[in-house]
Amino acid sequence: MSVENPLVSVIVPIYNTAEYLEECLDSLISQTLEDIEIICVEDKSSDDCLKILKEYSKKDDRIVLIENDSNQGQSISRNNGLKVAKGEYVAFLDSDDWIDRNTYEQLYKFAKDNDHDLVVFNALRFNDEGVVWPCILHSKAGYDKIYSKTNVFEHKNLIYDTSMSKFIKRDFIDKSGFKFFENILYEDLLFSMEVLCASECLGILPTVNYYWRVRTSDNYSVTQCVFKLKNLNDRITITKRILDFFKSSEKNSSLLDTFYKKVVEIDILQYINEFDRCENEYIEVMDKTVRPFTETLPDEAFSDLNDIDKLKYDLFLNRDFDSLIRLVRSESSYKMKINDLKAKNRALRKNVNEQISINGNLKRDNRKLKEEVKLIKTTQGWFSYKTKNIYQRISKKF
């Protein structure tokens, strides 16, 4: 079913995610809101992504396939999708993620009813084993209930939400000239801050979920490779740009204190936690670039950290990297043991539930058998039982 004037354009950048792509596409073509276009930007994958996309585009002509001439990265792919988007609203979905069937129907109705130029919604993390858990970023963003016609300055913790769980009016994007910063990782962080600050009529819809995958196979996403030097350098660049953006106006600067807390609790800490498996050059960058920046942050930004994380920062700022590595390694080992125990616990719970189900079936069979025995003991029941038995023997002969 081709759509002339789609209500929603969904932009999906795709690179080497063949093992997840069908799940992503199935969640899109089965949407209850049918008036959508699905813009798939194939970024010269070396696996079967293009083959899968061509098969799906034959089945559903709402799929618009764009093939990049070379591998250009996620930011350029998203911008290429924005150039051709015709929908009244625009949404983004990464090709290893998926959404519920009624996602865009709910988002579109909520946005239209309240004339929102931006709706943010919830995200859940999940892994290849099917385990689902709340996203820490959205938990900190305060998605506690539905809000309409608000803005980020009334809900400052929204700046913790940096995922693609956003539903944006296309005119709002076009008029403001928003696009993704190209040739760099974490381009969505700056884009998110820009659209959040520019929106004067924002909606929060926590009842809708974006399912954000954490890959547990060897095929990690680029942003999961926190221990890589490029990842660190790109994060530093983006963080500096976001900081400059917040400082660019008096209105935006009111978000600085919240931003500093996020940088301490999320951004810097995740790189400190990689000290046990990173290269020496990585530690040098952390020492020469990140550490001096961390020293400039206000004390209040560290106030909500737990004691272990405060100790990590103390060791980091005092350049006691050997002790920091031992601490991080010890914590990592402890977390692995905890995760193993949780996995074993899930397996035991599954076995227990299976046994409970079997036991329930046996109890039902036992009750049925007791009722039959009780009936047979009566004259009428015995006669009925014998008649049925004789009929079955005769039926077998003929």
Short mmCIF file of C-alpha atoms in Angstrom, two decimals:
data_model
loop_
_atom_site.label_atom_id
_atom_site.label_comp_id
_atom_site.label_asym_id
_atom_site.label_seq_id
_atom_site.Cartn_x
_atom_site.Cartn_y
_atom_site.Cartn_z
CA MET A 1 0.00 0.00 0.00
CA SER A 2 1.69 3.19 -1.19
CA VAL A 3 0.98 6.39 0.76
CA GLU A 4 0.82 9.71 -1.17
CA ASN A 5 0.67 11.98 1.88
CA PRO A 6 1.97 10.00 4.86
CA LEU A 7 1.10 11.13 8.35
CA VAL A 8 4.43 9.86 9.69
CA SER A 9 7.86 9.34 8.14
CA VAL A 10 9.99 6.80 10.01
CA ILE A 11 13.71 7.09 9.23
CA VAL A 12 15.77 3.92 9.73
CA PRO A 13 19.57 4.13 9.22
CA ILE A 14 20.93 0.66 8.48
CA TYR A 15 24.43 -0.76 8.68
CA ASN A 16 25.39 -4.41 9.31
CA THR A 17 22.35 -5.32 11.40
CA ALA A 18 21.00 -8.18 9.26
CA GLU A 19 20.43 -10.44 12.28
CA TYR A 20 18.07 -7.84 13.81
CA LEU A 21 16.64 -6.08 10.75
CA GLU A 22 13.61 -8.28 10.15
CA GLU A 23 12.36 -7.77 13.72
CA CYS A 24 12.72 -4.02 13.24
CA LEU A 25 10.91 -3.97 9.88
CA ASP A 26 8.14 -6.29 11.08
CA SER A 27 7.38 -3.86 13.91
CA LEU A 28 7.02 -1.08 11.31
CA ILE A 29 4.96 -2.73 8.58
CA SER A 30 2.50 -4.05 11.18
CA GLN A 31 1.74 -0.59 12.64
CA THR A 32 -1.94 0.07 13.34
CA LEU A 33 -1.43 3.52 11.80
CA GLU A 34 -1.09 2.51 8.15
CA ASP A 35 -0.49 5.98 6.65
CA ILE A 36 3.26 5.94 7.21
CA GLU A 37 6.34 5.87 5.01
CA ILE A 38 9.33 3.80 6.10
CA ILE A 39 12.54 5.44 4.88
CA CYS A 40 15.33 2.86 5.02
CA VAL A 41 18.81 4.32 4.44
CA GLU A 42 21.21 1.47 3.64
CA ASP A 43 24.78 2.53 4.43
CA LYS A 44 26.79 0.03 2.36
CA SER A 45 26.46 -2.92 4.73
CA SER A 46 28.75 -5.90 4.24
CA ASP A 47 26.09 -8.38 5.41
CA ASP A 48 22.61 -9.24 4.02
CA CYS A 49 20.88 -5.97 4.97
CA LEU A 50 20.32 -4.84 1.38
CA LYS A 51 18.94 -8.25 0.36
CA ILE A 52 16.47 -8.18 3.27
CA LEU A 53 15.41 -4.62 2.45
CA LYS A 54 14.72 -5.45 -1.19
CA GLU A 55 12.61 -8.45 -0.16
CA TYR A 56 10.57 -6.33 2.25
CA SER A 57 10.15 -3.46 -0.24
CA LYS A 58 8.54 -5.93 -2.66
CA LYS A 59 6.02 -6.90 0.02
CA ASP A 60 5.28 -3.36 1.20
CA ASP A 61 5.61 -0.34 -1.07
CA ARG A 62 5.49 2.05 1.87
CA ILE A 63 9.20 1.23 2.22
CA VAL A 64 11.40 3.90 0.60
CA LEU A 65 14.87 2.48 0.03
CA ILE A 66 17.86 4.83 -0.14
CA GLU A 67 21.28 3.35 -0.87
CA ASN A 68 24.29 5.44 0.17
CA ASP A 69 27.14 5.47 -2.37
CA SER A 70 29.62 4.64 0.38
CA ASN A 71 29.62 3.97 4.11
CA GLN A 72 28.90 7.43 5.49
CA GLY A 73 27.80 6.82 9.05
CA GLN A 74 24.57 7.07 10.97
CA SER A 75 24.37 10.88 11.11
CA ILE A 76 24.58 11.35 7.34
CA SER A 77 22.13 8.47 6.83
CA ARG A 78 19.60 10.17 9.11
CA ASN A 79 20.10 13.49 7.32
CA ASN A 80 19.61 11.77 3.95
CA GLY A 81 16.35 10.39 5.28
CA LEU A 82 15.22 13.83 6.48
CA LYS A 83 15.78 15.27 2.99
CA VAL A 84 13.12 13.02 1.44
CA ALA A 85 10.68 12.72 4.36
CA LYS A 86 7.12 13.75 3.39
CA GLY A 87 5.29 12.93 6.61
CA GLU A 88 3.52 15.44 8.81
CA TYR A 89 5.62 14.03 11.67
CA VAL A 90 9.05 12.39 11.67
CA ALA A 91 10.28 9.56 13.88
CA PHE A 92 13.55 7.65 14.05
CA LEU A 93 14.15 3.95 14.65
CA ASP A 94 17.54 2.27 14.74
CA SER A 95 17.67 -0.93 12.72
CA ASP A 96 18.44 -3.18 15.70
CA ASP A 97 15.54 -1.78 17.74
CA TRP A 98 11.76 -2.16 17.48
CA ILE A 99 8.46 -0.66 18.62
CA ASP A 100 4.97 -1.79 19.60
CA ARG A 101 2.30 -2.12 16.88
CA ASN A 102 0.25 0.87 18.04
CA THR A 103 3.18 3.22 18.73
CA TYR A 104 2.69 5.72 15.91
CA GLU A 105 -1.09 5.69 16.17
CA GLN A 106 -0.83 6.75 19.84
CA LEU A 107 1.92 9.30 19.20
CA TYR A 108 0.14 10.87 16.23
CA LYS A 109 -3.16 11.23 18.07
CA PHE A 110 -1.46 12.71 21.15
CA ALA A 111 0.56 15.16 19.04
CA LYS A 112 -2.40 16.24 16.89
CA ASP A 113 -4.84 16.63 19.79
CA ASN A 114 -2.43 19.00 21.54
CA ASP A 115 -0.68 20.57 18.52
CA HIS A 116 2.70 19.40 19.85
CA ASP A 117 5.78 20.12 17.78
CA LEU A 118 7.63 17.42 19.74
CA VAL A 119 6.57 14.36 21.74
CA VAL A 120 9.07 12.39 23.82
CA PHE A 121 8.21 8.87 24.94
CA ASN A 122 9.62 6.07 27.04
CA ALA A 123 12.43 3.66 26.19
CA LEU A 124 13.12 0.19 27.55
CA ARG A 125 16.44 -1.62 27.22
CA PHE A 126 16.49 -5.28 26.17
CA ASN A 127 19.10 -7.84 25.19
CA ASP A 128 19.37 -10.78 22.80
CA GLU A 129 18.05 -13.13 25.49
CA GLY A 130 14.78 -11.19 25.61
CA VAL A 131 15.39 -9.68 29.06
CA VAL A 132 13.77 -6.21 29.33
CA TRP A 133 14.56 -3.55 31.94
CA PRO A 134 13.95 0.19 32.47
CA CYS A 135 16.34 2.59 30.75
CA ILE A 136 18.35 4.52 33.36
CA LEU A 137 18.30 7.67 31.22
CA HIS A 138 14.52 7.71 31.04
CA SER A 139 14.23 6.88 34.72
CA LYS A 140 16.31 9.96 35.51
CA ALA A 141 14.35 12.01 32.97
CA GLY A 142 11.28 11.63 35.18
CA TYR A 143 8.77 9.95 32.88
CA ASP A 144 6.29 9.59 35.72
CA LYS A 145 3.05 10.61 33.97
CA ILE A 146 1.58 12.15 30.83
CA TYR A 147 2.28 15.85 30.25
CA SER A 148 0.97 18.00 27.40
CA LYS A 149 1.91 21.48 26.19
CA THR A 150 5.01 21.78 28.36
CA ASN A 151 8.74 22.35 27.66
CA VAL A 152 12.20 21.26 28.80
CA PHE A 153 12.59 24.33 31.05
CA GLU A 154 9.66 23.10 33.15
CA HIS A 155 11.04 19.53 33.08
CA LYS A 156 14.81 20.04 33.14
CA ASN A 157 15.60 16.36 33.72
CA LEU A 158 14.43 15.68 30.16
CA ILE A 159 17.99 16.42 29.06
CA TYR A 160 18.88 12.95 30.41
CA ASP A 161 16.77 11.55 27.55
CA THR A 162 19.13 11.36 24.61
CA SER A 163 17.67 8.38 22.76
CA MET A 164 15.72 8.30 19.52
CA SER A 165 12.37 8.08 21.34
CA LYS A 166 11.14 11.35 19.87
CA PHE A 167 8.23 12.20 17.56
CA ILE A 168 8.76 15.52 15.79
CA LYS A 169 6.63 17.72 13.55
CA ARG A 170 8.40 17.99 10.19
CA ASP A 171 7.61 21.70 9.80
CA PHE A 172 9.29 22.27 13.17
CA ILE A 173 12.45 20.53 11.88
CA ASP A 174 12.39 22.39 8.54
CA LYS A 175 11.83 25.86 10.04
CA SER A 176 14.54 25.41 12.66
CA GLY A 177 16.97 23.80 10.23
CA PHE A 178 17.72 20.88 12.53
CA LYS A 179 20.05 18.18 11.25
CA PHE A 180 22.47 15.70 12.71
CA PHE A 181 26.11 16.69 13.21
CA GLU A 182 27.91 14.57 10.63
CA ASN A 183 30.89 12.20 10.70
CA ILE A 184 30.84 11.70 14.44
CA LEU A 185 29.39 9.31 17.02
CA TYR A 186 26.76 10.50 19.52
CA GLU A 187 25.34 12.93 16.99
CA ASP A 188 21.88 12.28 18.46
CA LEU A 189 22.89 13.88 21.78
CA LEU A 190 23.34 17.35 20.29
CA PHE A 191 20.28 16.94 18.06
CA SER A 192 18.19 15.98 21.10
CA MET A 193 19.31 19.02 23.10
CA GLU A 194 18.59 21.37 20.19
CA VAL A 195 15.05 20.12 19.54
CA LEU A 196 14.22 19.96 23.26
CA CYS A 197 15.30 23.57 23.85
CA ALA A 198 13.57 24.89 20.73
CA SER A 199 10.22 23.24 21.45
CA GLU A 200 7.68 25.52 23.12
CA CYS A 201 4.91 22.91 22.97
CA LEU A 202 6.28 19.57 24.06
CA GLY A 203 4.41 16.43 25.08
CA ILE A 204 5.58 13.58 27.32
CA LEU A 205 3.93 10.20 26.70
CA PRO A 206 5.50 7.54 28.97
CA THR A 207 2.86 4.92 28.10
CA VAL A 208 4.50 4.37 24.69
CA ASN A 209 7.77 2.39 24.56
CA TYR A 210 10.80 2.37 22.29
CA TYR A 211 12.68 -0.97 22.63
CA TRP A 212 16.39 -0.11 22.67
CA ARG A 213 18.65 -3.11 22.19
CA VAL A 214 21.80 -3.87 24.14
CA ARG A 215 23.70 -6.31 21.94
CA THR A 216 25.14 -9.23 23.86
CA SER A 217 26.69 -11.01 20.87
CA ASP A 218 30.04 -10.09 19.30
CA ASN A 219 28.25 -7.66 16.98
CA TYR A 220 28.25 -4.68 19.38
CA SER A 221 26.87 -1.34 18.28
CA VAL A 222 29.47 1.42 17.92
CA THR A 223 28.18 3.34 20.93
CA GLN A 224 28.48 0.20 23.07
CA CYS A 225 32.24 0.17 22.40
CA VAL A 226 32.90 2.76 25.10
CA PHE A 227 36.46 1.48 25.59
CA LYS A 228 37.46 2.54 22.03
CA LEU A 229 39.48 5.74 21.61
CA LYS A 230 37.29 7.13 18.79
CA ASN A 231 34.24 6.66 20.97
CA LEU A 232 35.88 8.70 23.75
CA ASN A 233 37.15 11.46 21.44
CA ASP A 234 33.76 11.84 19.73
CA ARG A 235 31.98 11.98 23.08
CA ILE A 236 34.33 14.76 24.22
CA THR A 237 33.64 16.72 21.02
CA ILE A 238 29.86 16.37 21.32
CA THR A 239 29.88 17.22 25.04
CA LYS A 240 31.83 20.42 24.34
CA ARG A 241 29.36 21.39 21.61
CA ILE A 242 26.39 20.77 23.88
CA LEU A 243 28.07 22.82 26.61
CA ASP A 244 28.61 25.70 24.15
CA PHE A 245 24.99 25.39 23.06
CA PHE A 246 23.70 25.69 26.63
CA LYS A 247 25.96 28.68 27.24
CA SER A 248 24.80 30.38 24.02
CA SER A 249 21.73 31.98 25.59
CA GLU A 250 20.50 32.98 29.03
CA LYS A 251 17.44 30.74 28.61
CA ASN A 252 19.46 27.65 27.68
CA SER A 253 22.02 28.31 30.43
CA SER A 254 19.31 27.61 33.00
CA LEU A 255 19.84 23.92 32.11
CA LEU A 256 23.56 23.94 32.89
CA ASP A 257 23.33 22.63 36.47
CA THR A 258 21.22 19.68 35.33
CA PHE A 259 23.58 19.08 32.44
CA TYR A 260 26.60 19.02 34.77
CA LYS A 261 24.89 16.38 36.92
CA LYS A 262 24.20 14.28 33.84
CA VAL A 263 27.81 14.60 32.67
CA VAL A 264 29.06 13.39 36.07
CA GLU A 265 26.50 10.63 36.64
CA ILE A 266 26.44 9.23 33.08
CA ASP A 267 28.92 10.62 30.57
CA ILE A 268 32.29 10.74 32.37
CA LEU A 269 31.55 7.83 34.69
CA GLN A 270 30.96 5.36 31.86
CA TYR A 271 34.47 6.09 30.54
CA ILE A 272 36.05 5.83 33.98
CA ASN A 273 34.40 2.40 34.22
CA GLU A 274 36.40 1.27 31.16
CA PHE A 275 39.84 1.83 32.70
CA ASP A 276 40.36 -1.89 33.24
CA ARG A 277 40.19 -2.77 29.51
CA CYS A 278 41.27 0.35 27.60
CA GLU A 279 44.58 1.22 25.93
CA ASN A 280 47.20 3.55 27.41
CA GLU A 281 46.36 6.23 24.85
CA TYR A 282 42.78 6.20 26.11
CA ILE A 283 43.94 6.85 29.69
CA GLU A 284 46.18 9.66 28.43
CA VAL A 285 43.22 11.40 26.80
CA MET A 286 41.16 10.95 29.97
CA ASP A 287 44.04 12.40 31.99
CA LYS A 288 44.91 15.37 29.75
CA THR A 289 41.43 16.34 28.52
CA VAL A 290 38.65 14.89 30.68
CA ARG A 291 40.28 15.25 34.10
CA PRO A 292 40.92 19.03 33.84
CA PHE A 293 37.33 19.51 32.64
CA THR A 294 36.00 17.42 35.53
CA GLU A 295 37.89 19.61 38.01
CA THR A 296 35.90 22.65 36.80
CA LEU A 297 32.52 21.09 37.55
CA PRO A 298 30.58 22.34 40.59
CA ASP A 299 30.57 20.19 43.75
CA GLU A 300 26.76 19.89 43.55
CA ALA A 301 27.12 17.83 40.37
CA PHE A 302 28.69 15.01 42.43
CA SER A 303 26.25 15.10 45.33
CA ASP A 304 23.95 12.24 44.24
CA LEU A 305 26.72 9.73 43.50
CA ASN A 306 26.99 6.60 45.63
CA ASP A 307 30.11 6.07 47.74
CA ILE A 308 31.82 3.75 45.23
CA ASP A 309 31.40 6.22 42.36
CA LYS A 310 32.61 9.09 44.54
CA LEU A 311 35.72 7.02 45.28
CA LYS A 312 36.26 6.46 41.55
CA TYR A 313 36.19 10.19 40.93
CA ASP A 314 38.55 10.80 43.85
CA LEU A 315 41.07 8.32 42.42
CA PHE A 316 40.62 9.72 38.91
CA LEU A 317 41.09 13.37 39.91
CA ASN A 318 44.12 12.45 42.03
CA ARG A 319 45.56 10.47 39.10
CA ASP A 320 45.78 7.24 41.10
CA PHE A 321 44.98 5.21 38.01
CA ASP A 322 46.43 1.92 39.29
CA SER A 323 44.02 1.91 42.24
CA LEU A 324 41.19 3.01 39.99
CA ILE A 325 41.83 0.12 37.61
CA ARG A 326 41.81 -2.38 40.50
CA LEU A 327 38.56 -0.90 41.82
CA VAL A 328 36.86 -0.96 38.41
CA ARG A 329 38.08 -4.50 37.73
CA SER A 330 36.79 -5.69 41.11
CA GLU A 331 33.40 -4.06 40.56
CA SER A 332 33.17 -5.47 37.04
CA SER A 333 33.90 -8.99 38.34
CA TYR A 334 31.28 -8.57 41.06
CA LYS A 335 28.67 -7.40 38.52
CA MET A 336 29.42 -10.38 36.27
CA LYS A 337 28.83 -12.74 39.19
CA ILE A 338 25.58 -10.96 40.00
CA ASN A 339 24.45 -11.22 36.36
CA ASP A 340 25.31 -14.93 36.30
CA LEU A 341 23.27 -15.47 39.46
CA LYS A 342 20.36 -13.52 37.97
CA ALA A 343 20.51 -15.66 34.81
CA LYS A 344 20.52 -18.84 36.90
CA ASN A 345 17.64 -17.47 38.95
CA ARG A 346 15.62 -16.77 35.78
CA ALA A 347 16.29 -20.34 34.57
CA LEU A 348 15.21 -21.77 37.94
CA ARG A 349 12.05 -19.63 37.92
CA LYS A 350 11.26 -20.90 34.42
CA ASN A 351 11.70 -24.53 35.54
CA VAL A 352 9.57 -23.93 38.64
CA ASN A 353 6.80 -22.37 36.54
CA GLU A 354 6.93 -25.31 34.14
CA GLN A 355 6.66 -27.76 37.06
CA ILE A 356 3.77 -25.76 38.53
CA SER A 357 2.00 -25.97 35.17
CA ILE A 358 2.60 -29.74 34.93
CA ASN A 359 1.43 -30.19 38.52
CA GLY A 360 -1.73 -28.20 37.75
CA ASN A 361 -2.49 -30.41 34.74
CA LEU A 362 -1.97 -33.56 36.85
CA LYS A 363 -4.32 -32.25 39.54
CA ARG A 364 -7.00 -31.55 36.92
CA ASP A 365 -6.57 -35.07 35.47
CA ASN A 366 -6.75 -36.55 38.96
CA ARG A 367 -9.99 -34.69 39.77
CA LYS A 368 -11.49 -35.83 36.47
CA LEU A 369 -10.50 -39.46 37.18
CA LYS A 370 -12.01 -39.31 40.68
CA GLU A 371 -15.28 -38.00 39.23
CA GLU A 372 -15.34 -40.84 36.68
CA VAL A 373 -14.69 -43.49 39.40
CA LYS A 374 -17.42 -41.97 41.56
CA LEU A 375 -19.83 -42.10 38.62
CA ILE A 376 -18.94 -45.71 37.75
CA LYS A 377 -19.77 -46.76 41.30
CA THR A 378 -23.41 -45.79 40.70
CA THR A 379 -25.73 -48.23 38.82
CA GLN A 380 -26.45 -45.71 36.06
CA GLY A 381 -22.77 -44.75 35.80
CA TRP A 382 -21.63 -48.38 35.63
CA PHE A 383 -24.17 -49.13 32.86
CA SER A 384 -23.06 -46.04 30.92
CA TYR A 385 -19.41 -46.99 31.31
CA LYS A 386 -19.97 -50.59 30.08
CA THR A 387 -22.06 -49.41 27.11
CA LYS A 388 -19.34 -46.93 26.08
CA ASN A 389 -16.68 -49.63 26.47
CA ILE A 390 -18.59 -52.14 24.30
CA TYR A 391 -19.22 -49.47 21.64
CA GLN A 392 -15.50 -48.65 21.44
CA ARG A 393 -14.59 -52.37 21.01
CA ILE A 394 -17.16 -52.79 18.23
CA SER A 395 -15.94 -49.60 16.49
CA LYS A 396 -12.38 -50.93 16.43
CA LYS A 397 -13.53 -54.17 14.71
CA PHE A 398 -15.30 -52.30 11.94
#
